[in-house]
Amino acid sequence: MMIRVLVVDDEGLARSRLKTLLGDCREPQAQVLGEAANAVQAMDFLQHHAVDAVLADIHMPGADGLMLARALRQLPHPPAVVFVTAFAEHAVQAFELEALDYLTKPVRLERLQAALQKIERARHQAADAATEAQEDVLVIQERGRAERVPLAQVLYLKAELKYITVRTASRSYLLETSLFELEARYGSRFIRIHRNALVARRAVRALEKHLDPEEGEGWAVRLDGVEDALFVSRRQLSAVRALVSAV
């Protein structure tokens, strides 16, 4: 898909060079919808046009590029921000403002193309998240493709290092997110049984005594559809016991 871009720089020659480079990008391609010489012009343009990314210089008269980035974060659908500047010492501050990338002048075509690829990935992730929220599915990126796993098929979610294991009756997936975020979004469907695990309420079959190699003697839940016994922490035991009693 074409990446729609607004170029912001107080130097006309810099804007022209960047537009030329954007025209040479192929994977993905970019379409320059407009240009602005300062932050005020940029914000005025964005009141009337939707873009996917703003490529902005930092040092400009009046409100600089960092101030522009702060203002963009207040928009209902903020575009991605990529700073294009000769001053690399601002990189840390730029990323604190959630800039997607930081390019130093003179910009190389290969580096600009890489920045556009980041923007494209961010767009896909946002679209996947919107689909997930609307249709109650987890969108899992696997081997370069997106797989949609209906929440109704998920039996448990377990934190493993920086990934979440998503377990269905037929297989396991790895999802790069946090257990806290999943619990906040789907707490009505899942119950926390441990600091590292959520289980589907509908799938809980039994609560039984269990000896865990790491946790020691305690309790575990059995779920319909899998043989795994999932350890229940003492803190969560009363809630799990109440759920089992109500089944």
Short mmCIF file of C-alpha atoms in Angstrom, two decimals:
data_model
loop_
_atom_site.label_atom_id
_atom_site.label_comp_id
_atom_site.label_asym_id
_atom_site.label_seq_id
_atom_site.Cartn_x
_atom_site.Cartn_y
_atom_site.Cartn_z
CA MET A 1 0.00 0.00 0.00
CA MET A 2 1.06 3.56 -0.66
CA ILE A 3 2.40 5.49 2.36
CA ARG A 4 0.89 9.00 2.47
CA VAL A 5 3.50 11.51 3.65
CA LEU A 6 3.71 15.14 4.80
CA VAL A 7 7.21 16.64 4.51
CA VAL A 8 8.06 19.38 7.03
CA ASP A 9 11.30 21.39 6.73
CA ASP A 10 12.01 25.11 6.71
CA GLU A 11 14.52 24.68 3.84
CA GLY A 12 12.97 24.36 0.41
CA LEU A 13 15.95 22.46 -1.02
CA ALA A 14 15.75 19.91 1.80
CA ARG A 15 12.06 19.36 1.10
CA SER A 16 12.75 18.94 -2.62
CA ARG A 17 15.52 16.39 -2.04
CA LEU A 18 13.36 14.40 0.37
CA LYS A 19 10.43 14.39 -2.07
CA THR A 20 12.75 13.11 -4.81
CA LEU A 21 14.01 10.31 -2.57
CA LEU A 22 10.45 9.40 -1.57
CA GLY A 23 9.56 9.16 -5.25
CA ASP A 24 12.37 6.61 -5.69
CA CYS A 25 11.11 4.35 -2.89
CA ARG A 26 9.48 1.13 -4.08
CA GLU A 27 8.80 -1.28 -1.20
CA PRO A 28 6.60 0.32 -0.04
CA GLN A 29 5.98 3.31 -2.25
CA ALA A 30 5.31 6.78 -0.87
CA GLN A 31 2.98 9.55 -1.97
CA VAL A 32 3.82 13.08 -0.82
CA LEU A 33 0.44 14.65 -0.09
CA GLY A 34 1.86 17.96 1.03
CA GLU A 35 4.76 19.95 2.44
CA ALA A 36 5.15 22.58 5.14
CA ALA A 37 7.88 25.01 6.14
CA ASN A 38 7.07 24.98 9.86
CA ALA A 39 5.01 23.30 12.55
CA VAL A 40 2.10 25.74 12.25
CA GLN A 41 1.72 25.07 8.53
CA ALA A 42 1.98 21.34 9.20
CA MET A 43 -0.80 21.34 11.79
CA ASP A 44 -2.99 23.45 9.54
CA PHE A 45 -2.48 20.97 6.69
CA LEU A 46 -3.35 18.05 8.94
CA GLN A 47 -6.65 19.64 9.90
CA HIS A 48 -7.81 18.96 6.34
CA HIS A 49 -5.75 15.96 5.18
CA ALA A 50 -5.05 12.48 6.57
CA VAL A 51 -1.50 11.18 6.23
CA ASP A 52 0.26 8.04 7.42
CA ALA A 53 3.54 9.73 8.30
CA VAL A 54 5.11 13.11 8.94
CA LEU A 55 8.78 13.44 7.99
CA ALA A 56 9.94 16.48 9.95
CA ASP A 57 13.12 18.44 10.56
CA ILE A 58 13.81 19.28 14.21
CA HIS A 59 15.41 22.73 13.96
CA MET A 60 12.87 25.13 12.45
CA PRO A 61 11.89 28.74 13.20
CA GLY A 62 9.20 29.03 15.86
CA ALA A 63 7.77 25.74 17.06
CA ASP A 64 10.39 23.10 16.26
CA GLY A 65 9.95 19.49 15.17
CA LEU A 66 9.87 18.18 18.74
CA MET A 67 6.98 20.52 19.57
CA LEU A 68 5.24 19.38 16.39
CA ALA A 69 5.60 15.75 17.47
CA ARG A 70 3.99 16.56 20.83
CA ALA A 71 1.09 18.28 19.07
CA LEU A 72 0.60 15.34 16.70
CA ARG A 73 0.12 13.00 19.65
CA GLN A 74 -3.05 14.91 20.54
CA LEU A 75 -4.73 14.16 17.21
CA PRO A 76 -7.50 11.51 17.17
CA HIS A 77 -5.49 9.43 14.67
CA PRO A 78 -1.87 10.62 14.94
CA PRO A 79 0.43 9.86 12.01
CA ALA A 80 3.78 8.19 12.49
CA VAL A 81 6.63 10.64 13.04
CA VAL A 82 10.05 10.27 11.43
CA PHE A 83 12.61 12.98 12.19
CA VAL A 84 14.97 14.00 9.41
CA THR A 85 17.73 16.21 10.78
CA ALA A 86 21.45 16.91 10.77
CA PHE A 87 21.58 16.89 14.59
CA ALA A 88 21.90 13.34 15.89
CA GLU A 89 22.14 14.45 19.52
CA HIS A 90 18.34 14.78 19.62
CA ALA A 91 17.77 11.09 18.93
CA VAL A 92 17.00 10.10 22.52
CA GLN A 93 14.50 12.92 22.98
CA ALA A 94 12.89 12.05 19.66
CA PHE A 95 12.27 8.45 20.65
CA GLU A 96 10.89 9.57 24.01
CA LEU A 97 8.22 11.29 21.91
CA GLU A 98 7.53 7.91 20.27
CA ALA A 99 9.06 8.85 16.93
CA LEU A 100 9.04 5.80 14.69
CA ASP A 101 12.47 6.52 13.25
CA TYR A 102 15.27 9.09 13.12
CA LEU A 103 17.15 9.86 9.90
CA THR A 104 20.26 12.01 9.68
CA LYS A 105 21.00 14.28 6.73
CA PRO A 106 22.06 13.67 4.05
CA VAL A 107 19.41 10.96 3.91
CA ARG A 108 20.27 7.78 1.99
CA LEU A 109 17.61 6.09 -0.11
CA GLU A 110 18.16 2.71 1.60
CA ARG A 111 17.70 4.25 5.04
CA LEU A 112 14.56 6.11 3.96
CA GLN A 113 13.14 2.92 2.47
CA ALA A 114 13.74 1.14 5.80
CA ALA A 115 11.85 3.89 7.63
CA LEU A 116 8.89 3.48 5.27
CA GLN A 117 8.91 -0.25 5.95
CA LYS A 118 8.65 0.49 9.67
CA ILE A 119 5.67 2.73 8.97
CA GLU A 120 4.04 0.00 6.88
CA ARG A 121 4.52 -2.57 9.67
CA ALA A 122 3.05 -0.17 12.22
CA ARG A 123 0.00 0.34 9.98
CA HIS A 124 -0.53 -3.42 9.68
CA GLN A 125 -0.21 -3.87 13.44
CA ALA A 126 -2.75 -1.11 14.07
CA ALA A 127 -5.15 -2.67 11.58
CA ASP A 128 -4.67 -6.11 13.17
CA ALA A 129 -5.35 -4.67 16.63
CA ALA A 130 -8.53 -3.01 15.37
CA THR A 131 -9.70 -6.26 13.79
CA GLU A 132 -8.88 -8.14 16.97
CA ALA A 133 -10.90 -5.73 19.08
CA GLN A 134 -13.88 -5.83 16.75
CA GLU A 135 -14.08 -9.57 16.14
CA ASP A 136 -12.73 -11.15 19.35
CA VAL A 137 -9.76 -12.78 17.72
CA LEU A 138 -6.06 -12.77 18.49
CA VAL A 139 -4.02 -11.84 15.43
CA ILE A 140 -0.73 -13.72 15.64
CA GLN A 141 2.21 -12.99 13.34
CA GLU A 142 3.88 -16.24 12.34
CA ARG A 143 6.51 -16.79 9.65
CA GLY A 144 5.66 -13.59 7.86
CA ARG A 145 1.89 -14.08 7.84
CA ALA A 146 -0.95 -13.15 10.17
CA GLU A 147 -3.07 -15.93 11.66
CA ARG A 148 -6.40 -15.13 13.31
CA VAL A 149 -7.14 -17.27 16.36
CA PRO A 150 -10.70 -16.91 17.71
CA LEU A 151 -10.80 -16.27 21.45
CA ALA A 152 -13.47 -18.95 21.73
CA GLN A 153 -10.79 -21.53 20.86
CA VAL A 154 -8.18 -20.29 23.34
CA LEU A 155 -7.87 -22.46 26.48
CA TYR A 156 -5.10 -20.61 28.28
CA LEU A 157 -2.56 -17.80 27.96
CA LYS A 158 0.79 -18.26 29.66
CA ALA A 159 3.73 -15.86 29.92
CA GLU A 160 6.99 -17.35 28.66
CA LEU A 161 9.91 -14.89 28.75
CA LYS A 162 8.89 -12.00 26.45
CA TYR A 163 6.15 -13.98 24.68
CA ILE A 164 2.71 -15.31 25.58
CA THR A 165 1.92 -18.94 24.78
CA VAL A 166 -1.60 -19.06 23.31
CA ARG A 167 -2.93 -22.61 23.70
CA THR A 168 -5.87 -24.09 21.85
CA ALA A 169 -6.99 -27.71 21.79
CA SER A 170 -5.04 -28.34 18.59
CA ARG A 171 -1.82 -26.33 18.95
CA SER A 172 0.18 -23.53 20.58
CA TYR A 173 1.09 -20.08 19.24
CA LEU A 174 3.47 -17.36 20.41
CA LEU A 175 2.10 -13.83 20.82
CA GLU A 176 4.29 -10.80 21.53
CA THR A 177 2.31 -8.85 24.13
CA SER A 178 1.83 -8.77 27.91
CA LEU A 179 -0.41 -10.89 30.10
CA PHE A 180 -1.55 -7.73 31.87
CA GLU A 181 -2.81 -6.24 28.58
CA LEU A 182 -4.67 -9.43 27.68
CA GLU A 183 -6.28 -9.60 31.11
CA ALA A 184 -7.38 -5.97 30.88
CA ARG A 185 -8.96 -6.58 27.48
CA TYR A 186 -10.45 -10.05 27.97
CA GLY A 187 -10.91 -10.36 31.72
CA SER A 188 -14.55 -11.39 31.30
CA ARG A 189 -13.47 -14.49 29.35
CA PHE A 190 -10.39 -15.50 31.34
CA ILE A 191 -9.47 -15.89 34.99
CA ARG A 192 -5.98 -15.37 36.38
CA ILE A 193 -4.70 -18.47 38.15
CA HIS A 194 -1.07 -17.40 38.58
CA ARG A 195 1.10 -14.37 37.92
CA ASN A 196 2.08 -16.01 34.62
CA ALA A 197 -1.20 -17.58 33.46
CA LEU A 198 -4.80 -16.87 32.47
CA VAL A 199 -7.25 -19.68 31.68
CA ALA A 200 -10.54 -19.60 29.80
CA ARG A 201 -13.36 -19.64 32.35
CA ARG A 202 -15.50 -21.89 30.14
CA ALA A 203 -12.71 -24.49 29.89
CA VAL A 204 -12.07 -25.06 33.61
CA ARG A 205 -12.93 -28.69 34.39
CA ALA A 206 -11.48 -29.44 37.82
CA LEU A 207 -9.26 -28.21 40.65
CA GLU A 208 -6.96 -30.82 42.12
CA LYS A 209 -3.96 -31.33 44.37
CA HIS A 210 -0.72 -31.00 42.44
CA LEU A 211 3.03 -31.19 42.97
CA ASP A 212 4.88 -28.74 40.78
CA PRO A 213 8.69 -29.06 40.31
CA GLU A 214 9.15 -25.30 40.74
CA GLU A 215 6.20 -24.23 42.91
CA GLY A 216 6.08 -27.27 45.19
CA GLU A 217 2.87 -28.79 46.60
CA GLY A 218 -0.34 -26.95 45.84
CA TRP A 219 -3.30 -26.93 43.47
CA ALA A 220 -3.74 -27.03 39.71
CA VAL A 221 -6.62 -26.68 37.28
CA ARG A 222 -7.52 -29.16 34.57
CA LEU A 223 -9.02 -27.79 31.37
CA ASP A 224 -11.28 -29.32 28.75
CA GLY A 225 -9.33 -29.96 25.57
CA VAL A 226 -5.78 -30.31 26.94
CA GLU A 227 -3.98 -32.59 29.36
CA ASP A 228 -1.87 -29.79 30.84
CA ALA A 229 -2.24 -29.23 34.60
CA LEU A 230 -1.80 -25.51 35.30
CA PHE A 231 -0.57 -24.53 38.75
CA VAL A 232 -2.75 -22.16 40.78
CA SER A 233 -1.03 -19.69 43.10
CA ARG A 234 -2.20 -19.36 46.69
CA ARG A 235 -3.27 -15.80 45.96
CA GLN A 236 -5.65 -16.87 43.18
CA LEU A 237 -6.86 -20.11 44.75
CA SER A 238 -10.09 -18.80 46.31
CA ALA A 239 -11.26 -17.21 43.03
CA VAL A 240 -10.50 -20.37 41.07
CA ARG A 241 -12.22 -22.54 43.68
CA ALA A 242 -15.33 -20.33 43.47
CA LEU A 243 -15.36 -20.66 39.68
CA VAL A 244 -15.07 -24.46 39.84
CA SER A 245 -17.87 -24.64 42.43
CA ALA A 246 -20.13 -22.60 40.16
CA VAL A 247 -19.51 -24.80 37.11
#
